[in-house]
């Protein structure tokens, strides 16, 4: 698949411009988190600032090979000096900068932690992302902004793609100063999907913050919402929040004669979580193509596992893709093996037409 991916993106070893106008690759990653140990290490390394330069250096080449890359920013950017980890997160701006430098183009902000520092920090997060020229979807400064900016539609390599993002809740914290969070509400979701169609979106991608934390199989509520989204004509469903990987499936929308990608959870992208199933997650590469009459469609997808390695010596936390597992510190190989075994047991048994990458990058 990576040979195909290189061909699609025009980055075959040895150079060459082989970009196909008919195919586009979108990359998705899971939850980008900042626990206290991550903050402490970034400060230790940066001294006068929070330094994340090492965190994504091994995964960045894969992120940058996609035409467009998406991750869930599971922290507000509350501003200095009072940063914090669990349970009420607030991360420095340099964390978002590092994710951007790694190659991410779109941040999802509809998650249960976006209001951890209330409306002020939720708004500041959007201000920072705008200043960094990072696309974002899922939270808004007010309801008027949501009406103007949702659905978010982006032209990517000739495809007009709509992105929507919703969360089940915000840990019981409600907006108090007019901030608008895209909560899961079927009526509103249907309305925004229809608006995306009216505005000419060829592909509709919906990211859902849902499910039960640490549970490896989706629940009935997730399945009901996924079926609802398929019936409403979306092309991809990308889930997060459980902090563990959950099954990925390609299902058929017979009414519209198309395949739909359904990913229940990509797990963690970077974190300091410690239980075996939370030590990593998955990254996913989804390919779009056009049929014989030029209609855009989801074509196929493959995933690879990633590991969130903890610092060794003077180093920082690092996201390590499965094809570079030899780079995992020897003291953490056991944790990687346990995580990988558990994740593959779930995915090998339950995935439908979403295989693991067939070859190394």
Short mmCIF file of C-alpha atoms in Angstrom, two decimals:
data_model
loop_
_atom_site.label_atom_id
_atom_site.label_comp_id
_atom_site.label_asym_id
_atom_site.label_seq_id
_atom_site.Cartn_x
_atom_site.Cartn_y
_atom_site.Cartn_z
CA UNK A 1 0.00 0.00 0.00
CA UNK A 2 2.82 2.42 0.75
CA UNK A 3 4.06 2.01 -2.81
CA UNK A 4 0.56 2.99 -3.94
CA UNK A 5 0.48 5.81 -1.42
CA UNK A 6 3.79 7.15 -2.67
CA UNK A 7 2.45 7.01 -6.22
CA UNK A 8 -0.78 8.79 -5.30
CA UNK A 9 1.02 11.59 -3.54
CA UNK A 10 3.84 11.91 -6.02
CA UNK A 11 6.60 11.13 -3.56
CA UNK A 12 8.11 7.93 -4.87
CA UNK A 13 11.67 7.31 -3.69
CA UNK A 14 13.99 8.95 -6.16
CA UNK A 15 11.61 11.80 -6.87
CA UNK A 16 9.24 12.17 -9.79
CA UNK A 17 5.95 13.99 -10.07
CA UNK A 18 3.36 11.25 -10.15
CA UNK A 19 0.47 12.97 -8.39
CA UNK A 20 -2.79 11.56 -9.66
CA UNK A 21 -5.54 14.15 -10.05
CA UNK A 22 -8.03 11.34 -9.47
CA UNK A 23 -6.87 10.20 -6.00
CA UNK A 24 -6.30 11.99 -2.71
CA UNK A 25 -5.16 10.71 0.68
CA UNK A 26 -6.55 12.07 3.97
CA UNK A 27 -4.71 11.07 7.16
CA UNK A 28 -6.37 10.87 10.59
CA UNK A 29 -4.83 10.59 14.06
CA UNK A 30 -6.40 10.20 17.49
CA UNK A 31 -6.29 12.22 20.69
CA UNK A 32 -3.43 14.70 21.13
CA UNK A 33 -3.23 15.15 24.90
CA UNK A 34 -1.03 16.98 27.40
CA UNK A 35 -0.76 15.43 30.84
CA UNK A 36 1.31 17.00 33.59
CA UNK A 37 4.35 14.81 32.95
CA UNK A 38 4.36 15.96 29.32
CA UNK A 39 4.19 19.59 30.41
CA UNK A 40 7.00 19.08 32.91
CA UNK A 41 9.28 17.41 30.35
CA UNK A 42 8.60 20.04 27.67
CA UNK A 43 9.46 22.75 30.19
CA UNK A 44 12.59 20.93 31.34
CA UNK A 45 13.83 20.66 27.76
CA UNK A 46 12.82 24.17 26.70
CA UNK A 47 13.76 25.91 29.97
CA UNK A 48 12.35 29.32 29.02
CA UNK A 49 9.57 27.79 26.90
CA UNK A 50 7.73 24.50 26.35
CA UNK A 51 9.63 22.48 23.74
CA UNK A 52 7.92 19.68 21.80
CA UNK A 53 10.36 19.48 18.89
CA UNK A 54 11.23 15.81 19.48
CA UNK A 55 7.71 14.53 20.00
CA UNK A 56 6.66 14.06 16.38
CA UNK A 57 9.93 13.78 14.46
CA UNK A 58 9.51 10.07 13.70
CA UNK A 59 5.86 10.27 12.64
CA UNK A 60 6.05 13.61 10.79
CA UNK A 61 7.17 12.16 7.41
CA UNK A 62 4.01 10.03 7.26
CA UNK A 63 1.76 12.92 8.30
CA UNK A 64 3.28 15.14 5.64
CA UNK A 65 2.83 12.60 2.85
CA UNK A 66 -0.94 12.87 3.00
CA UNK A 67 -2.68 15.61 1.08
CA UNK A 68 -4.42 16.69 4.31
CA UNK A 69 -3.98 15.49 7.91
CA UNK A 70 -6.38 15.68 10.85
CA UNK A 71 -6.01 15.18 14.61
CA UNK A 72 -8.11 15.72 17.73
CA UNK A 73 -6.73 18.57 19.85
CA UNK A 74 -7.90 17.29 23.24
CA UNK A 75 -6.75 20.35 25.18
CA UNK A 76 -7.63 24.04 25.26
CA UNK A 77 -4.80 26.54 24.81
CA UNK A 78 -5.43 28.53 27.97
CA UNK A 79 -2.41 30.82 27.81
CA UNK A 80 0.44 31.39 30.28
CA UNK A 81 1.41 30.91 32.98
CA UNK A 82 -0.99 28.39 34.48
CA UNK A 83 -0.79 25.21 32.40
CA UNK A 84 -2.19 21.95 33.71
CA UNK A 85 -2.80 18.30 32.94
CA UNK A 86 -5.64 16.02 34.00
CA UNK A 87 -8.40 16.59 34.99
CA UNK A 88 -8.67 20.16 33.68
CA UNK A 89 -6.26 20.55 30.80
CA UNK A 90 -4.55 23.68 29.54
CA UNK A 91 -1.64 23.37 27.11
CA UNK A 92 0.89 25.92 25.82
CA UNK A 93 0.58 27.31 22.32
CA UNK A 94 3.84 25.59 21.35
CA UNK A 95 2.06 22.23 21.56
CA UNK A 96 -0.28 23.29 18.74
CA UNK A 97 2.69 24.73 16.85
CA UNK A 98 4.53 21.41 17.09
CA UNK A 99 1.52 19.52 15.77
CA UNK A 100 1.29 21.96 12.87
CA UNK A 101 5.03 21.63 12.17
CA UNK A 102 4.60 17.85 12.13
CA UNK A 103 2.15 18.27 9.26
CA UNK A 104 -1.36 18.43 10.70
CA UNK A 105 -3.72 20.70 8.76
CA UNK A 106 -7.00 20.42 10.70
CA UNK A 107 -7.64 20.26 14.45
CA UNK A 108 -10.87 18.85 15.87
CA UNK A 109 -11.98 20.84 18.92
CA UNK A 110 -15.38 19.36 19.80
CA UNK A 111 -14.34 17.15 22.71
CA UNK A 112 -15.08 16.75 26.40
CA UNK A 113 -12.10 18.90 27.48
CA UNK A 114 -12.58 22.00 25.30
CA UNK A 115 -14.28 23.87 28.17
CA UNK A 116 -11.82 22.80 30.87
CA UNK A 117 -10.79 26.46 31.23
CA UNK A 118 -14.24 27.72 30.36
CA UNK A 119 -15.32 30.03 27.55
CA UNK A 120 -12.32 32.33 27.69
CA UNK A 121 -9.82 29.56 26.96
CA UNK A 122 -12.08 27.97 24.35
CA UNK A 123 -12.13 31.28 22.47
CA UNK A 124 -8.41 31.78 22.97
CA UNK A 125 -7.79 28.34 21.47
CA UNK A 126 -9.52 29.44 18.27
CA UNK A 127 -7.58 32.72 18.24
CA UNK A 128 -4.28 30.84 18.48
CA UNK A 129 -5.21 28.35 15.77
CA UNK A 130 -6.26 31.19 13.49
CA UNK A 131 -2.97 33.00 14.15
CA UNK A 132 -1.10 29.80 13.23
CA UNK A 133 -3.27 29.39 10.12
CA UNK A 134 -4.47 25.98 11.25
CA UNK A 135 -7.94 24.84 10.13
CA UNK A 136 -10.29 23.88 12.96
CA UNK A 137 -13.83 22.63 13.41
CA UNK A 138 -16.10 21.71 16.32
CA UNK A 139 -16.18 24.83 18.52
CA UNK A 140 -17.00 28.45 17.76
CA UNK A 141 -16.73 31.84 19.44
CA UNK A 142 -20.50 32.22 19.32
CA UNK A 143 -23.59 30.85 17.57
CA UNK A 144 -23.31 33.41 14.77
CA UNK A 145 -19.85 32.14 13.91
CA UNK A 146 -21.15 28.59 13.76
CA UNK A 147 -23.83 29.64 11.30
CA UNK A 148 -21.16 31.23 9.11
CA UNK A 149 -18.42 28.61 9.35
CA UNK A 150 -20.15 25.25 9.78
CA UNK A 151 -19.97 23.07 7.84
CA UNK A 152 -16.28 23.65 7.20
CA UNK A 153 -15.59 22.94 3.52
CA UNK A 154 -12.06 22.65 2.13
CA UNK A 155 -10.85 22.08 -1.41
CA UNK A 156 -8.11 19.46 -1.22
CA UNK A 157 -6.32 18.38 -4.35
CA UNK A 158 -9.40 19.09 -6.46
CA UNK A 159 -11.91 17.55 -4.04
CA UNK A 160 -14.46 19.68 -2.22
CA UNK A 161 -14.61 18.10 1.25
CA UNK A 162 -16.83 18.98 4.22
CA UNK A 163 -15.65 18.34 7.78
CA UNK A 164 -18.01 18.26 10.76
CA UNK A 165 -17.12 17.47 14.39
CA UNK A 166 -19.39 16.75 17.36
CA UNK A 167 -18.96 15.74 21.02
CA UNK A 168 -21.23 13.88 23.43
CA UNK A 169 -20.52 16.48 26.13
CA UNK A 170 -17.99 18.66 27.96
CA UNK A 171 -17.63 16.96 31.36
CA UNK A 172 -20.67 18.71 32.75
CA UNK A 173 -19.24 22.18 32.07
CA UNK A 174 -21.57 24.36 30.05
CA UNK A 175 -20.73 27.51 28.09
CA UNK A 176 -21.45 30.61 30.15
CA UNK A 177 -20.42 33.41 27.81
CA UNK A 178 -21.84 32.41 24.46
CA UNK A 179 -19.22 29.99 23.20
CA UNK A 180 -20.81 27.46 20.83
CA UNK A 181 -19.82 23.79 21.10
CA UNK A 182 -21.00 21.30 18.50
CA UNK A 183 -22.74 18.79 20.74
CA UNK A 184 -24.18 15.60 19.31
CA UNK A 185 -27.75 16.40 18.29
CA UNK A 186 -29.30 14.48 15.43
CA UNK A 187 -31.46 17.34 14.21
CA UNK A 188 -28.51 19.75 14.07
CA UNK A 189 -26.26 17.15 12.50
CA UNK A 190 -28.82 16.45 9.76
CA UNK A 191 -29.16 20.17 9.15
CA UNK A 192 -25.42 20.69 8.78
CA UNK A 193 -24.98 17.64 6.55
CA UNK A 194 -27.70 18.97 4.25
CA UNK A 195 -26.04 22.38 4.27
CA UNK A 196 -22.76 20.76 3.24
CA UNK A 197 -24.51 19.13 0.30
CA UNK A 198 -26.15 22.41 -0.70
CA UNK A 199 -22.76 24.10 -0.66
CA UNK A 200 -21.38 21.54 -3.08
CA UNK A 201 -19.37 19.21 -0.84
CA UNK A 202 -18.41 16.09 -2.78
CA UNK A 203 -17.25 14.18 0.30
CA UNK A 204 -18.61 14.60 3.85
CA UNK A 205 -16.45 13.56 6.81
CA UNK A 206 -17.92 13.56 10.32
CA UNK A 207 -15.67 13.24 13.38
CA UNK A 208 -17.48 12.01 16.48
CA UNK A 209 -16.29 12.33 20.08
CA UNK A 210 -18.26 9.49 21.60
CA UNK A 211 -18.23 6.11 23.31
CA UNK A 212 -17.02 4.84 26.69
CA UNK A 213 -13.45 5.43 27.81
CA UNK A 214 -11.13 2.39 27.83
CA UNK A 215 -13.70 0.05 26.25
CA UNK A 216 -12.30 -1.71 23.16
CA UNK A 217 -15.63 -2.34 21.40
CA UNK A 218 -18.17 0.29 20.37
CA UNK A 219 -21.49 0.45 22.20
CA UNK A 220 -25.08 0.58 20.95
CA UNK A 221 -25.20 4.38 21.05
CA UNK A 222 -22.16 4.62 18.76
CA UNK A 223 -23.65 2.07 16.39
CA UNK A 224 -26.98 3.91 16.28
CA UNK A 225 -25.27 7.24 15.55
CA UNK A 226 -23.05 5.64 12.91
CA UNK A 227 -26.09 4.15 11.14
CA UNK A 228 -27.80 7.54 11.34
CA UNK A 229 -24.79 9.22 9.71
CA UNK A 230 -24.64 6.61 6.95
CA UNK A 231 -28.35 7.07 6.27
CA UNK A 232 -27.76 10.82 6.03
CA UNK A 233 -25.21 10.32 3.27
CA UNK A 234 -21.82 10.89 4.89
CA UNK A 235 -18.72 9.28 3.39
CA UNK A 236 -16.46 8.84 6.42
CA UNK A 237 -17.06 8.62 10.18
CA UNK A 238 -13.98 9.05 12.38
CA UNK A 239 -14.36 8.44 16.12
CA UNK A 240 -12.41 9.41 19.19
CA UNK A 241 -12.65 9.72 23.01
CA UNK A 242 -12.32 6.13 24.33
CA UNK A 243 -8.46 6.48 24.43
CA UNK A 244 -8.19 2.96 23.01
CA UNK A 245 -8.58 1.67 19.47
CA UNK A 246 -11.97 0.36 18.44
CA UNK A 247 -13.03 -1.43 15.23
CA UNK A 248 -12.92 0.09 11.74
CA UNK A 249 -15.31 -0.96 8.99
CA UNK A 250 -16.29 -0.24 5.43
CA UNK A 251 -20.06 -0.51 5.11
CA UNK A 252 -22.32 -0.15 2.12
CA UNK A 253 -24.85 2.62 1.66
CA UNK A 254 -27.13 0.81 -0.78
CA UNK A 255 -29.41 3.80 -1.23
CA UNK A 256 -26.58 5.95 -2.56
CA UNK A 257 -24.57 3.06 -4.02
CA UNK A 258 -21.35 3.89 -2.20
CA UNK A 259 -18.97 2.59 0.44
CA UNK A 260 -18.69 4.43 3.75
CA UNK A 261 -15.73 4.34 6.13
CA UNK A 262 -16.68 3.85 9.79
CA UNK A 263 -13.93 4.17 12.44
CA UNK A 264 -15.17 3.93 16.02
CA UNK A 265 -11.98 5.10 17.76
CA UNK A 266 -8.37 5.81 16.80
CA UNK A 267 -7.24 5.84 20.44
CA UNK A 268 -4.47 8.11 21.71
CA UNK A 269 -1.99 9.90 19.48
CA UNK A 270 0.20 11.28 22.27
CA UNK A 271 -0.42 11.10 26.01
CA UNK A 272 1.00 10.01 29.36
CA UNK A 273 -1.67 7.38 29.96
CA UNK A 274 -0.27 4.23 31.51
CA UNK A 275 -2.62 1.27 31.09
CA UNK A 276 -1.71 -1.17 28.35
CA UNK A 277 -4.53 -0.36 25.92
CA UNK A 278 -3.98 3.42 26.20
CA UNK A 279 -0.25 3.44 25.42
CA UNK A 280 -0.88 4.13 21.74
CA UNK A 281 -3.46 4.28 19.03
CA UNK A 282 -3.81 4.12 15.28
CA UNK A 283 -3.26 6.44 12.36
CA UNK A 284 -5.42 5.96 9.30
CA UNK A 285 -4.92 6.77 5.62
CA UNK A 286 -8.12 7.06 3.59
CA UNK A 287 -8.02 7.34 -0.19
CA UNK A 288 -10.56 9.26 -2.27
CA UNK A 289 -11.03 8.67 -5.97
CA UNK A 290 -13.39 9.49 -8.82
CA UNK A 291 -15.50 7.07 -10.81
CA UNK A 292 -15.78 6.94 -14.60
CA UNK A 293 -18.06 9.99 -14.69
CA UNK A 294 -15.95 12.00 -12.24
CA UNK A 295 -18.03 11.51 -9.08
CA UNK A 296 -15.94 11.64 -5.88
CA UNK A 297 -16.06 8.63 -3.56
CA UNK A 298 -14.30 7.01 -0.63
CA UNK A 299 -12.12 4.27 -2.14
CA UNK A 300 -10.25 2.45 0.63
CA UNK A 301 -8.36 2.85 3.90
CA UNK A 302 -5.48 1.30 5.81
CA UNK A 303 -4.21 1.87 9.32
CA UNK A 304 -1.01 1.50 11.30
CA UNK A 305 -0.53 1.34 15.04
CA UNK A 306 1.49 4.01 16.84
CA UNK A 307 3.11 4.04 20.29
CA UNK A 308 3.41 7.01 22.66
CA UNK A 309 6.87 6.41 24.11
CA UNK A 310 7.75 7.97 27.44
CA UNK A 311 10.97 9.95 27.92
CA UNK A 312 14.29 8.20 28.33
CA UNK A 313 17.03 10.27 29.92
CA UNK A 314 17.03 13.79 28.52
CA UNK A 315 14.62 12.94 25.70
CA UNK A 316 10.96 13.88 25.34
CA UNK A 317 7.78 11.89 24.74
CA UNK A 318 7.74 10.51 21.19
CA UNK A 319 5.11 9.16 18.83
CA UNK A 320 6.60 6.09 17.14
CA UNK A 321 4.86 4.38 14.19
CA UNK A 322 4.69 0.61 14.04
CA UNK A 323 7.06 0.41 11.07
CA UNK A 324 9.74 1.98 13.28
CA UNK A 325 9.15 -0.22 16.31
CA UNK A 326 12.89 -0.82 16.55
CA UNK A 327 13.11 2.82 17.68
CA UNK A 328 11.04 2.11 20.78
CA UNK A 329 13.31 2.23 23.86
CA UNK A 330 14.22 -1.26 25.00
CA UNK A 331 12.72 -0.62 28.44
CA UNK A 332 9.34 0.02 26.80
CA UNK A 333 9.30 -2.80 24.22
CA UNK A 334 7.28 -4.91 26.62
CA UNK A 335 4.60 -2.19 26.86
CA UNK A 336 4.53 -1.85 23.07
CA UNK A 337 4.16 -5.60 22.64
CA UNK A 338 1.26 -5.73 25.10
CA UNK A 339 -0.46 -2.74 23.48
CA UNK A 340 0.07 -4.12 19.97
CA UNK A 341 -1.19 -7.57 20.89
CA UNK A 342 -4.36 -6.19 22.44
CA UNK A 343 -5.07 -3.75 19.63
CA UNK A 344 -4.52 -6.29 16.88
CA UNK A 345 -6.71 -8.83 18.68
CA UNK A 346 -9.59 -6.35 18.50
CA UNK A 347 -8.91 -5.04 15.00
CA UNK A 348 -8.07 -8.38 13.36
CA UNK A 349 -11.29 -9.88 14.69
CA UNK A 350 -13.65 -6.99 14.06
CA UNK A 351 -12.37 -4.83 11.19
CA UNK A 352 -14.16 -5.12 7.88
CA UNK A 353 -12.12 -4.17 4.81
CA UNK A 354 -9.78 -1.85 6.73
CA UNK A 355 -6.45 -3.69 6.89
CA UNK A 356 -3.20 -2.81 8.56
CA UNK A 357 -0.59 -1.30 6.26
CA UNK A 358 0.82 -4.11 4.19
CA UNK A 359 4.39 -2.79 4.07
CA UNK A 360 6.64 -0.39 5.94
CA UNK A 361 7.03 3.26 5.06
#
